[in-house]
Coordinates of C-alpha atoms in Angstrom, one line a residue:
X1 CA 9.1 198.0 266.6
X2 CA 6.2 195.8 265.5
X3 CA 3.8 197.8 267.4
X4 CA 4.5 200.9 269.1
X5 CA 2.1 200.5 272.2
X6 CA 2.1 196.7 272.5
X7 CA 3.9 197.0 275.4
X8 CA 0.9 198.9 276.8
X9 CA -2.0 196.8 275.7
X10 CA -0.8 193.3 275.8
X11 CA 0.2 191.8 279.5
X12 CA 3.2 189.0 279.3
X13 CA 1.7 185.4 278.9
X14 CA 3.2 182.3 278.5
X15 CA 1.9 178.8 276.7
X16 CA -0.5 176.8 278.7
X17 CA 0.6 173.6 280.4
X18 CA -0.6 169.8 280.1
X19 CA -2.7 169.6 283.5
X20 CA -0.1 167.7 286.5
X21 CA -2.1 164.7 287.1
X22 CA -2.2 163.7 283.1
X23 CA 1.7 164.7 282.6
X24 CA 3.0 163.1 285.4
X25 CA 2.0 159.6 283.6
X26 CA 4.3 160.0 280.8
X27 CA 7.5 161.9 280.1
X28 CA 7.1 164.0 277.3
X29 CA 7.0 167.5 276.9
X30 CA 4.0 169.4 278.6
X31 CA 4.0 173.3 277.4
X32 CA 1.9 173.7 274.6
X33 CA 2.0 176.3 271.5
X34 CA 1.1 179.8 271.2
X35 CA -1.2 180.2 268.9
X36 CA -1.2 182.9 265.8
X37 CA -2.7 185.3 267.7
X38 CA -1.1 185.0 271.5
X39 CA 2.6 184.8 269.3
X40 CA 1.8 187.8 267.5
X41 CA 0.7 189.9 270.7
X42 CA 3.5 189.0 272.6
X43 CA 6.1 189.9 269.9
X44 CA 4.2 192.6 270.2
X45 CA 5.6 193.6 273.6
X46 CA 8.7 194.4 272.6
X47 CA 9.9 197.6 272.6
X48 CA 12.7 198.1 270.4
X49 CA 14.8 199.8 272.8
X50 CA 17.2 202.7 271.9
X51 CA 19.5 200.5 274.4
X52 CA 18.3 196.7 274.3
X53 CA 19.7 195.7 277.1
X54 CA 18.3 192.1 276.4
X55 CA 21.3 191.9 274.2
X56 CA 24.3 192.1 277.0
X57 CA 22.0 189.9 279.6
X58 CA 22.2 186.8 276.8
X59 CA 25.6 185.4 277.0
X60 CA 25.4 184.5 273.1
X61 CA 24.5 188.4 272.2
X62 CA 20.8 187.2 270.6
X63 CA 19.6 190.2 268.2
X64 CA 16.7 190.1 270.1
X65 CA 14.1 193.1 269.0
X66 CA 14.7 192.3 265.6
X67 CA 13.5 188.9 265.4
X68 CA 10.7 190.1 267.5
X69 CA 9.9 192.7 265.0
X70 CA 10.1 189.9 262.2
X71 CA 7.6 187.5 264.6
X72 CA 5.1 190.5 264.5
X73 CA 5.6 190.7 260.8
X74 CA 5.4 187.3 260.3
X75 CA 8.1 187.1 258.5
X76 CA 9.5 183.4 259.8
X77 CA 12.7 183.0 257.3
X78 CA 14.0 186.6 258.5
X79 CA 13.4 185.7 262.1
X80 CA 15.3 182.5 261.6
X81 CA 18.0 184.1 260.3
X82 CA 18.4 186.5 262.4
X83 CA 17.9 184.2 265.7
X84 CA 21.2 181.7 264.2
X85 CA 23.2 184.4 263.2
X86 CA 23.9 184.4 267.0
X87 CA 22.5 181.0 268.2
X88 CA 23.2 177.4 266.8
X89 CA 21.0 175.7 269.0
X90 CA 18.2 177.8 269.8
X91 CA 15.6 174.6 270.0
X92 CA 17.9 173.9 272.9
X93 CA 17.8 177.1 274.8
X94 CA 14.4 178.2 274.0
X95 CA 13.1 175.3 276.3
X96 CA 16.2 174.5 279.2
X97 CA 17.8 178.3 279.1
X98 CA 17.1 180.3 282.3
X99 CA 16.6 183.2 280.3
X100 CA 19.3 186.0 281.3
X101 CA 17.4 188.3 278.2
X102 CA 14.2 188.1 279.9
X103 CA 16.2 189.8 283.5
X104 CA 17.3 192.4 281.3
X105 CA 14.6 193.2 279.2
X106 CA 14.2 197.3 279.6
X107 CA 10.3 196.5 279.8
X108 CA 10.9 194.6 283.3
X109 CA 11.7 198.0 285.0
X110 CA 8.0 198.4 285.9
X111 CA 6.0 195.5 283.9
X112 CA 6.5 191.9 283.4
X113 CA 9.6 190.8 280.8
X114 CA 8.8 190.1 277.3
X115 CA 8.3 186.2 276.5
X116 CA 11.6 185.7 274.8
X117 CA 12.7 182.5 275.6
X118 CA 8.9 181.4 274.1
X119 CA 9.3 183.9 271.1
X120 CA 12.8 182.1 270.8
X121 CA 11.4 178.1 270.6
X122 CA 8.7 179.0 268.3
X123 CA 10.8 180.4 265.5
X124 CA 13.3 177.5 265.3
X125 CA 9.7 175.3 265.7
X126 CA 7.9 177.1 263.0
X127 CA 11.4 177.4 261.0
X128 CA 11.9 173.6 261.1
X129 CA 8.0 173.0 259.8
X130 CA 8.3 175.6 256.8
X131 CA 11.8 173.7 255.6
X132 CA 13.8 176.9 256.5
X133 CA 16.4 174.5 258.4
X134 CA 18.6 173.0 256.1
X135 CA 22.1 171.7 255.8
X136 CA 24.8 174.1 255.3
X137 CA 27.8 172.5 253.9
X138 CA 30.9 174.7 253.5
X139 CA 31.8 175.6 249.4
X140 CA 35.7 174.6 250.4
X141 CA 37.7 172.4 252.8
X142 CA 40.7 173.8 254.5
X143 CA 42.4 170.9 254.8
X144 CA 42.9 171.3 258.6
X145 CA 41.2 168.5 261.0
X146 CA 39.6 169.1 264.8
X147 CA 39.2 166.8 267.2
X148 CA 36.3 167.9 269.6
X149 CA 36.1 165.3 273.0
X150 CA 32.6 165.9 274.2
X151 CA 29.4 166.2 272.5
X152 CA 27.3 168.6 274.7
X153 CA 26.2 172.0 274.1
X154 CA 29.9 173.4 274.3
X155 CA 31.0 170.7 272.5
X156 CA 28.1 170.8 269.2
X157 CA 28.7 174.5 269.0
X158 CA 32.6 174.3 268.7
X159 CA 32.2 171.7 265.7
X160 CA 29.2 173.1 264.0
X161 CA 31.2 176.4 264.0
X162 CA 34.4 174.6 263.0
X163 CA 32.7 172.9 259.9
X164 CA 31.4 176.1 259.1
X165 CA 35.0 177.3 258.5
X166 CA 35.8 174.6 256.3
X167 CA 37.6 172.0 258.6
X168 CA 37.0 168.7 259.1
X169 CA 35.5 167.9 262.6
X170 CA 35.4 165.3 264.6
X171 CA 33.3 164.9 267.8
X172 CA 34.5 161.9 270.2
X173 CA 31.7 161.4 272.7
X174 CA 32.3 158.6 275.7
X175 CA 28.2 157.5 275.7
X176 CA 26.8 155.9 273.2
X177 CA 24.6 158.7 271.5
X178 CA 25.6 162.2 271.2
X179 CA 24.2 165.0 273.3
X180 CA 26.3 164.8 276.5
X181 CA 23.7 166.6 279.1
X182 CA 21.8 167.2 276.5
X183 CA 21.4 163.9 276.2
X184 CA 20.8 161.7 279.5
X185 CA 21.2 164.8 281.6
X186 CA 18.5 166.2 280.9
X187 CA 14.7 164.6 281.7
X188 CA 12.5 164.4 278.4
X189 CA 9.9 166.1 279.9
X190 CA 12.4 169.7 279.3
X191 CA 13.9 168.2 276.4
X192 CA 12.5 165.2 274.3
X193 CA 15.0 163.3 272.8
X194 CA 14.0 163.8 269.5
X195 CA 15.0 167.2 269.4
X196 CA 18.8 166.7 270.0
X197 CA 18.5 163.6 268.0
X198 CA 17.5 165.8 265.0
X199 CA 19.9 168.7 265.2
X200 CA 22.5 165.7 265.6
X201 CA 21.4 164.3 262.2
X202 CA 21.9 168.0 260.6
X203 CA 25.2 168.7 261.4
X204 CA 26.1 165.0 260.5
X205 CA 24.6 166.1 256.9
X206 CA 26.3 169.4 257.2
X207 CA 29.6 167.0 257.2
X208 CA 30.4 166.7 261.3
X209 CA 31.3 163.1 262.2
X210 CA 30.3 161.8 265.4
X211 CA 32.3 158.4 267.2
X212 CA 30.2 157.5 270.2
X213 CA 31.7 154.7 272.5
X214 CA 34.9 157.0 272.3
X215 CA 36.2 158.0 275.7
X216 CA 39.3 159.5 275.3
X217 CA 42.0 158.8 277.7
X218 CA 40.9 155.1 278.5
X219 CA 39.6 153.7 275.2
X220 CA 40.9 156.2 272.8
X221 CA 44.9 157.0 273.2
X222 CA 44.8 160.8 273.2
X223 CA 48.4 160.5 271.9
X224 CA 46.5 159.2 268.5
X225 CA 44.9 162.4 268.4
X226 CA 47.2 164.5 268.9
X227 CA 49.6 163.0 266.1
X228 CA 46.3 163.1 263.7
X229 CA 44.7 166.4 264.3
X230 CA 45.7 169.5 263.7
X231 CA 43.7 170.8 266.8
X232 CA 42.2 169.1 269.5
X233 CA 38.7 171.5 271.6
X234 CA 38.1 170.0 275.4
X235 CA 34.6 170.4 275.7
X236 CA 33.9 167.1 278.5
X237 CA 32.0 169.2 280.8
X238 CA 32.1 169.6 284.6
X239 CA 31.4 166.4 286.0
X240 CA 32.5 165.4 289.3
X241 CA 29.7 166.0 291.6
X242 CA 30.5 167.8 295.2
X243 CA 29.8 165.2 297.7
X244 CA 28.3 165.1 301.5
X245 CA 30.9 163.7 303.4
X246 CA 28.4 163.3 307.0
X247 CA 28.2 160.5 309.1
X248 CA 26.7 157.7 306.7
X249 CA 27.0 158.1 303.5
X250 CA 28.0 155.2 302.8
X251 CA 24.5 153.5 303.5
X252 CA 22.5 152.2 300.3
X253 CA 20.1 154.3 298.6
X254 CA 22.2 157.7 298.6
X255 CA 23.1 158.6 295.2
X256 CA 24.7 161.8 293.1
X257 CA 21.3 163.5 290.8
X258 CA 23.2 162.6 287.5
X259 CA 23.1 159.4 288.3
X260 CA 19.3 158.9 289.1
X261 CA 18.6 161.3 285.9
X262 CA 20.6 159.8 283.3
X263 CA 19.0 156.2 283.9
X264 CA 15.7 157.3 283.4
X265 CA 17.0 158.6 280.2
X266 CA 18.3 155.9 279.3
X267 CA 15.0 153.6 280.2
X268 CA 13.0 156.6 278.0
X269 CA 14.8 156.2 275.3
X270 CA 14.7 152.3 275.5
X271 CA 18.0 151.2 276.4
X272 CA 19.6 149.4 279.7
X273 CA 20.3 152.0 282.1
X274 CA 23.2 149.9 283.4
X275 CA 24.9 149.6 280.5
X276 CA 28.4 150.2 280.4
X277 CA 28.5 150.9 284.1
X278 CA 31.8 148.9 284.0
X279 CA 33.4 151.5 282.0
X280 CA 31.5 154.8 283.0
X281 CA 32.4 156.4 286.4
X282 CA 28.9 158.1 286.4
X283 CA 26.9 154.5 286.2
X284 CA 26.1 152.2 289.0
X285 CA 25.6 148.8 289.1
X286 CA 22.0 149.2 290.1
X287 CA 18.6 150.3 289.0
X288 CA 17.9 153.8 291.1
X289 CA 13.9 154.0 291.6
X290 CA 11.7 156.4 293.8
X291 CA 8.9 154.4 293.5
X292 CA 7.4 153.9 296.5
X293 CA 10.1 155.9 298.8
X294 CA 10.2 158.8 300.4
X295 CA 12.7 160.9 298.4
X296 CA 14.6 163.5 299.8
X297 CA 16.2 166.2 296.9
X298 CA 19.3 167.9 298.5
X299 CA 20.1 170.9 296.6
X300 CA 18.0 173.4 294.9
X301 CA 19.4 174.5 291.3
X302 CA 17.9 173.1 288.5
X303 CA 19.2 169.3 288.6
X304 CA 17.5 169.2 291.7
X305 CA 14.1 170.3 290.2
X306 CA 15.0 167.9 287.4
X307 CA 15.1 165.1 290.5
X308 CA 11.6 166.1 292.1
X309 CA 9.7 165.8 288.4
X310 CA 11.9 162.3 287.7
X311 CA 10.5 161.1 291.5
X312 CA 7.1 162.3 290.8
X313 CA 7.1 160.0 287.3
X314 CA 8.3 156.8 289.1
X315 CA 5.7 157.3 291.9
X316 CA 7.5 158.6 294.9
X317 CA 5.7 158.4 298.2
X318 CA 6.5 161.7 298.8
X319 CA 8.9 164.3 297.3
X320 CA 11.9 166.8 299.3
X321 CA 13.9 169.0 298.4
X322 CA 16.3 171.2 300.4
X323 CA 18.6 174.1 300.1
X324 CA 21.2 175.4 302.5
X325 CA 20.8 179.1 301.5
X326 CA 17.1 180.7 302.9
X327 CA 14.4 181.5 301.0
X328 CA 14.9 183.9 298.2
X329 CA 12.7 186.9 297.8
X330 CA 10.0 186.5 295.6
X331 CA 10.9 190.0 293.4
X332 CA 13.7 192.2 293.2
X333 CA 15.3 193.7 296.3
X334 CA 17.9 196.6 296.5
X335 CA 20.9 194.7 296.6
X336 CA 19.7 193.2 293.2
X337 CA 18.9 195.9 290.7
X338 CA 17.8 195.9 287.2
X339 CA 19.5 194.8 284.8
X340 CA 21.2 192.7 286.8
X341 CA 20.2 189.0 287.1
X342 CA 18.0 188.4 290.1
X343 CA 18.6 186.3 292.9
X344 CA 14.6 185.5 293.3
X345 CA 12.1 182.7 294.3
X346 CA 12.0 180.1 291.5
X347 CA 9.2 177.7 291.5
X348 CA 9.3 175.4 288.6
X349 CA 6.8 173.3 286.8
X350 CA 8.4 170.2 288.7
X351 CA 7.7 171.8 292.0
X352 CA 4.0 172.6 290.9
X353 CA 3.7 168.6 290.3
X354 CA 4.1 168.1 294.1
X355 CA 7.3 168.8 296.1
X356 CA 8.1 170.4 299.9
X357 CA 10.5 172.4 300.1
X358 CA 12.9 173.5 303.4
X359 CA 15.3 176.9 303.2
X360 CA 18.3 177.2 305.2
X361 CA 18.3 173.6 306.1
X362 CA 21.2 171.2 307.0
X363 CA 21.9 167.6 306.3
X364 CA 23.9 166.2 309.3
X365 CA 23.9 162.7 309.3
X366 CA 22.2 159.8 306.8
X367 CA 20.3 157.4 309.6
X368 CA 20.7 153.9 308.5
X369 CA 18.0 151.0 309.9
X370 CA 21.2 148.6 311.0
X371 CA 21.1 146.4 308.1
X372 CA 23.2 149.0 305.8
X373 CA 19.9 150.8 304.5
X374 CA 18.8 154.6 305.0
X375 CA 15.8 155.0 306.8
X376 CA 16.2 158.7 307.3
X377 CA 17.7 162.4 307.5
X378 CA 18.8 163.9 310.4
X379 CA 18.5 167.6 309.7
X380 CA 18.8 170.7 311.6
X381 CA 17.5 174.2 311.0
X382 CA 19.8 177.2 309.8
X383 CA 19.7 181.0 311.3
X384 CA 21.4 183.1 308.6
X385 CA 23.2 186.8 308.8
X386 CA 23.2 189.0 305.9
X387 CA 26.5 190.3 304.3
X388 CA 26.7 194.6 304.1
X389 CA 25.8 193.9 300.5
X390 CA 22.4 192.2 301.9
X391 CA 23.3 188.5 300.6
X392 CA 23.6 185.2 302.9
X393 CA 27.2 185.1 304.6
X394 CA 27.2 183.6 307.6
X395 CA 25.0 180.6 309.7
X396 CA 24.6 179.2 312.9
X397 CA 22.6 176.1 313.6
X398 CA 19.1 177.3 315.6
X399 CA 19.5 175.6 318.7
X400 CA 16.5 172.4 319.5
X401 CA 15.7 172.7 315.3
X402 CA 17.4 168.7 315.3
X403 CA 15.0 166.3 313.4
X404 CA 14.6 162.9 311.4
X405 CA 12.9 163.0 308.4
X406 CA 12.1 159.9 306.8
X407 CA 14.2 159.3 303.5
X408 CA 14.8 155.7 301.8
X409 CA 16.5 157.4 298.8
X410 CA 18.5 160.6 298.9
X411 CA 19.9 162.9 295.9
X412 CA 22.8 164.7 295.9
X413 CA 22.1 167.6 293.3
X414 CA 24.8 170.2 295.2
X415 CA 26.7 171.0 291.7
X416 CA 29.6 170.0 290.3
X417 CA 33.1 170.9 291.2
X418 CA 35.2 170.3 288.0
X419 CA 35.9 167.8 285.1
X420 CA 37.2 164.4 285.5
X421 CA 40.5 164.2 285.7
X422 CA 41.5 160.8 285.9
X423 CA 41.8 159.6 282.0
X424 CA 42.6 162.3 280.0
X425 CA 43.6 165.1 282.0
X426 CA 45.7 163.4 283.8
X427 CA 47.3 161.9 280.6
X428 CA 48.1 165.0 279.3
X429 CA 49.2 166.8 282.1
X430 CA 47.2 170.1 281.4
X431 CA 47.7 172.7 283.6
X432 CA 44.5 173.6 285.6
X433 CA 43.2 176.7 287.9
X434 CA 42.9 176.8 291.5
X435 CA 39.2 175.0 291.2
X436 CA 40.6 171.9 288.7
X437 CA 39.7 173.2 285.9
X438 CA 40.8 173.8 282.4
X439 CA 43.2 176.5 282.7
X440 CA 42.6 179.3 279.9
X441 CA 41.3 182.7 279.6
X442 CA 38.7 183.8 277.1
X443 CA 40.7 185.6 274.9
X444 CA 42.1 182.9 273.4
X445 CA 40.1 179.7 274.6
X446 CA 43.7 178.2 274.6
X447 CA 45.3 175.5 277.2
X448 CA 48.8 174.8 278.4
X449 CA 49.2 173.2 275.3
X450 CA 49.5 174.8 272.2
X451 CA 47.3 173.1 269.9
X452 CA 44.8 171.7 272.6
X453 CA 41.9 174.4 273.3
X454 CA 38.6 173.9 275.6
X455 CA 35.5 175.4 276.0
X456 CA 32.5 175.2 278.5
X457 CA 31.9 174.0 281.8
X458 CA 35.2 172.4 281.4
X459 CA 36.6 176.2 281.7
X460 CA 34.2 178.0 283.4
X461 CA 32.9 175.7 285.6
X462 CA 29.9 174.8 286.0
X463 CA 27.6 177.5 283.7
X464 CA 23.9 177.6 282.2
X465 CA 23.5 175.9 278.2
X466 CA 23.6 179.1 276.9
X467 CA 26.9 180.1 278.3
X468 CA 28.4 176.6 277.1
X469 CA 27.2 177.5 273.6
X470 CA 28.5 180.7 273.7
X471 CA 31.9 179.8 274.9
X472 CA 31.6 176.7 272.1
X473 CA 31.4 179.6 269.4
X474 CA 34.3 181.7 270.6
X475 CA 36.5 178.8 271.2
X476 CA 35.6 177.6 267.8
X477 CA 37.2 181.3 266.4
X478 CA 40.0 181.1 268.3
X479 CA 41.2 177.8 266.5
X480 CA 40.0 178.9 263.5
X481 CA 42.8 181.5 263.8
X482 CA 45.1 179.0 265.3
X483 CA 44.9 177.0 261.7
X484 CA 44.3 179.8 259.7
X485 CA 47.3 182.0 261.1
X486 CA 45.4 185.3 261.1
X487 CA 42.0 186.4 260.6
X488 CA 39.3 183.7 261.1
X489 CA 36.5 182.7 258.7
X490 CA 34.0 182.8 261.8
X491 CA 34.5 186.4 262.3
X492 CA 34.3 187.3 258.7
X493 CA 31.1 184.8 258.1
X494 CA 29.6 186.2 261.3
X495 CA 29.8 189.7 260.7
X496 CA 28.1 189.1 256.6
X497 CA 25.2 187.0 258.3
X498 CA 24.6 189.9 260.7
X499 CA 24.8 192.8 258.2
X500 CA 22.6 190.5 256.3
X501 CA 20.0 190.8 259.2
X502 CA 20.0 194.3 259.5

């Protein structure tokens, strides 16, 4: 423990924030730094708990208290070490990650959680600026080769792991940078660019190669790989988006999130957004713009929130965003107890920069204005009943609650159902579970097919980045095993870097 009654004299804070009306002319990252002093008091917090429970609400098992004993100390290199010995990519999740640790933190009984996810950025930050980060080639090549299809989170953890062991990796991404969501998922104002750009460059030096342009199953013959490597790691994500199949949808100017979102990466980072949109099921042959429109965000999870600050940018006449389920409490009810992860009111920095909001609200028909274009929403207004366990189970339209609102450009941000399966899937005839995905369990990471293994979203469904890295590591082990026929170098490499922490 760093200081035995932080917890008591320092109150959780968190970075300041670029003021709205100066960050919504740009896109580019807004929170600012702790400085020495606020970093040091909230390490500070931390109470070294004889049960951290912060370690079972990460999905990646972060060693939490002691890289916040090592901030306090300011010791950086031991903080670095022991934040990777769990996390490959904690640049990533210390600014997009929802922070599971933070629900869990024993502290957040009675008192506000411990800033971990902020503790977490500023030691990769600070590690990166004091030369800490550096490439770590393995000493010996097994000889074995990987194919991993997909470069996001689930994806760059399998091969980073997987060159750690001493195979050769290669990662076959279908865009034409690596990242995946990462990526053009992603708005720059979470995530510049530059960020995945430079962990990219790292694990190219570490020895990963990367073919962009590469989407296997339509440009790439997955038979090619499977006759040249000795493994093959499904890490494409969950990608097909779930649809709103109401009376006109097919008018112009209703459109799925990703869509929207990755070609305003793609304008950020300088290129054509409809590039490639002959070849790319996610791409349209058309530049999506709020400017000027009244924008209506269907769906309330994160890539909705990701659509109201992308609106905001382009100059949206005005900004909405619904969600089917009510409104969530605003703390933590009976039905949602500590430790657990809490179902609560989530207002993010995209709906301070101007957004209204409607709870248990319904989307029954897209109004067109006769010449194929929508002009409007008409919505009606939901009456909920509560499940014995206290949760949302049951609705019933409230009778006289139908309305128009006017829309000229809806989002669809409702999730995502499963991977693609035309292309690859389809071409290999991998067995999948009753949603469409991947079929395989986590003890083994393993499909249908012996040598073919997948990870992420593409298993799970659709998950949070931490998860994806998470299952990226394990799936990594398990072909590690696969090649190595018993024990695998992860485990015993893992298990000497976390001794070496202690």
């Amino acid at each position: 423990m760093g200081k035995p009654t932080g917890f008591k004299e320092f109150t959780r804070e968190l970075p300041g924030k670029v003021p709205v009306q100066e960050r919504l002319h740009n896109y580019n990252e807004f929170v600012e730094k702790f400085s020495d002093q606020k970093l040091n008091e909230q390490s500070a917090r931390c109470m070294n708990c004889g049960v951290p429970f912060c370690h079972s609400g990460c999905p990646l098992g972060n060693v939490i208290p002691e890289f916040n004993d090592a901030v306090y100390r300011k010791d950086w290199k031991e903080a670095y070490d022991v934040l990777t010995s769990t996390n490959n990519f904690p640049e990533f999740t210390g600014r997009i990650c929802p922070a599971p640790c933070e629900s869990a933190c024993v502290l957040g009984i009675n008192q506000p959680p411990v800033a971990i996810e902020e503790i977490e950025r500023h030691i990769i930050e600070i590690a990166f600026d004091k030369g800490f980060v550096k490439p770590k080639r393995p000493n010996l090549r097994s000889g074995k080769k990987v194919a991993v299809i997909g470069s996001g989170p689930a994806g760059l953890a399998a091969a980073a792991q997987l060159n750690y062991a001493g195979h050769s990796v290669t990662v076959f991404e279908r865009d034409d940078k690596p990242g995946g969501l990462l990526q053009y998922g992603i708005p720059d104002f979470k995530l510049e660019k530059w960020v995945v750009e430079r962990r990219i460059k790292l694990m190219e030096e570490e020895g990963v190669q990367f073919q962009c342009h590469a989407n296997v199953g339509v440009n790439v013959h997955i038979n090619d790989l499977l006759r040249e490597y000795n493994a093959i790691v499904l890490a494409c994500g969950s990608t097909v988006p779930r649809n709103l199949p109401v009376t006109g949808r097919e008018l112009k100017g209703i459109h799925f999130a990703m869509q929207f979102l990755k070609q305003q990466n793609k304008r950020n980072a300088g290129k054509d957004p409809l590039a490639y949109a002959n070849v790319e099921s996610n791409i349209l042959d058309e530049h999506l713009l709020a400017t000027g429109k009244n924008v209506v965000v269907i769906g309330g999870g994160d890539t909705g929130s990701d659509c109201v600050g992308t609106s905001n940018r382009q100059g949206a006449k005005s900004v909405t965003q619904f969600e089917l389920l009510p409104k969530p409490p605003e703390g933590r009810t009976g039905q949602m107890p500590w430790p657990t992860y809490p179902m609560v009111l989530k207002t993010t920095s995209s709906h301070e920069e101007g957004c209204e909001r409607h709870w248990a609200i319904a989307t029954k028909e897209f109004v067109g204005d006769g010449k194929g274009q929508l002009k409007a929403l008409k919505v009606v207004d939901l009456e909920w009943k509560a499940s014995s366990e206290g949760r949302p189970a049951q609705f019933a339209e409230v009778p006289g609650s139908e309305r128009e609102i006017p829309c000229e450009l809806a989002l669809l941000a409702m999730g995502f159902l499963h991977p693609q399966h035309e292309g690859l899937l389809n071409a290999l005839e991998i067995e999948r579970d009753e949603r469409g995905n991947i079929k395989a369990t986590d003890k083994n990471y393993q499909t249908s097919l012996s040598k073919i293994f997948t990870a992420g979203d593409a298993r799970r469904g659709q998950s949070l980045v931490v998860w994806a890295i998470s299952e990226g590591r394990e799936c990594a082990r398990k072909v590690d095993e696969f090649l190595s026929g018993g024990i695998s170098l992860l485990e015993t490499r893992d298990s000497i870097l976390q001794l070496a922490s202690l």
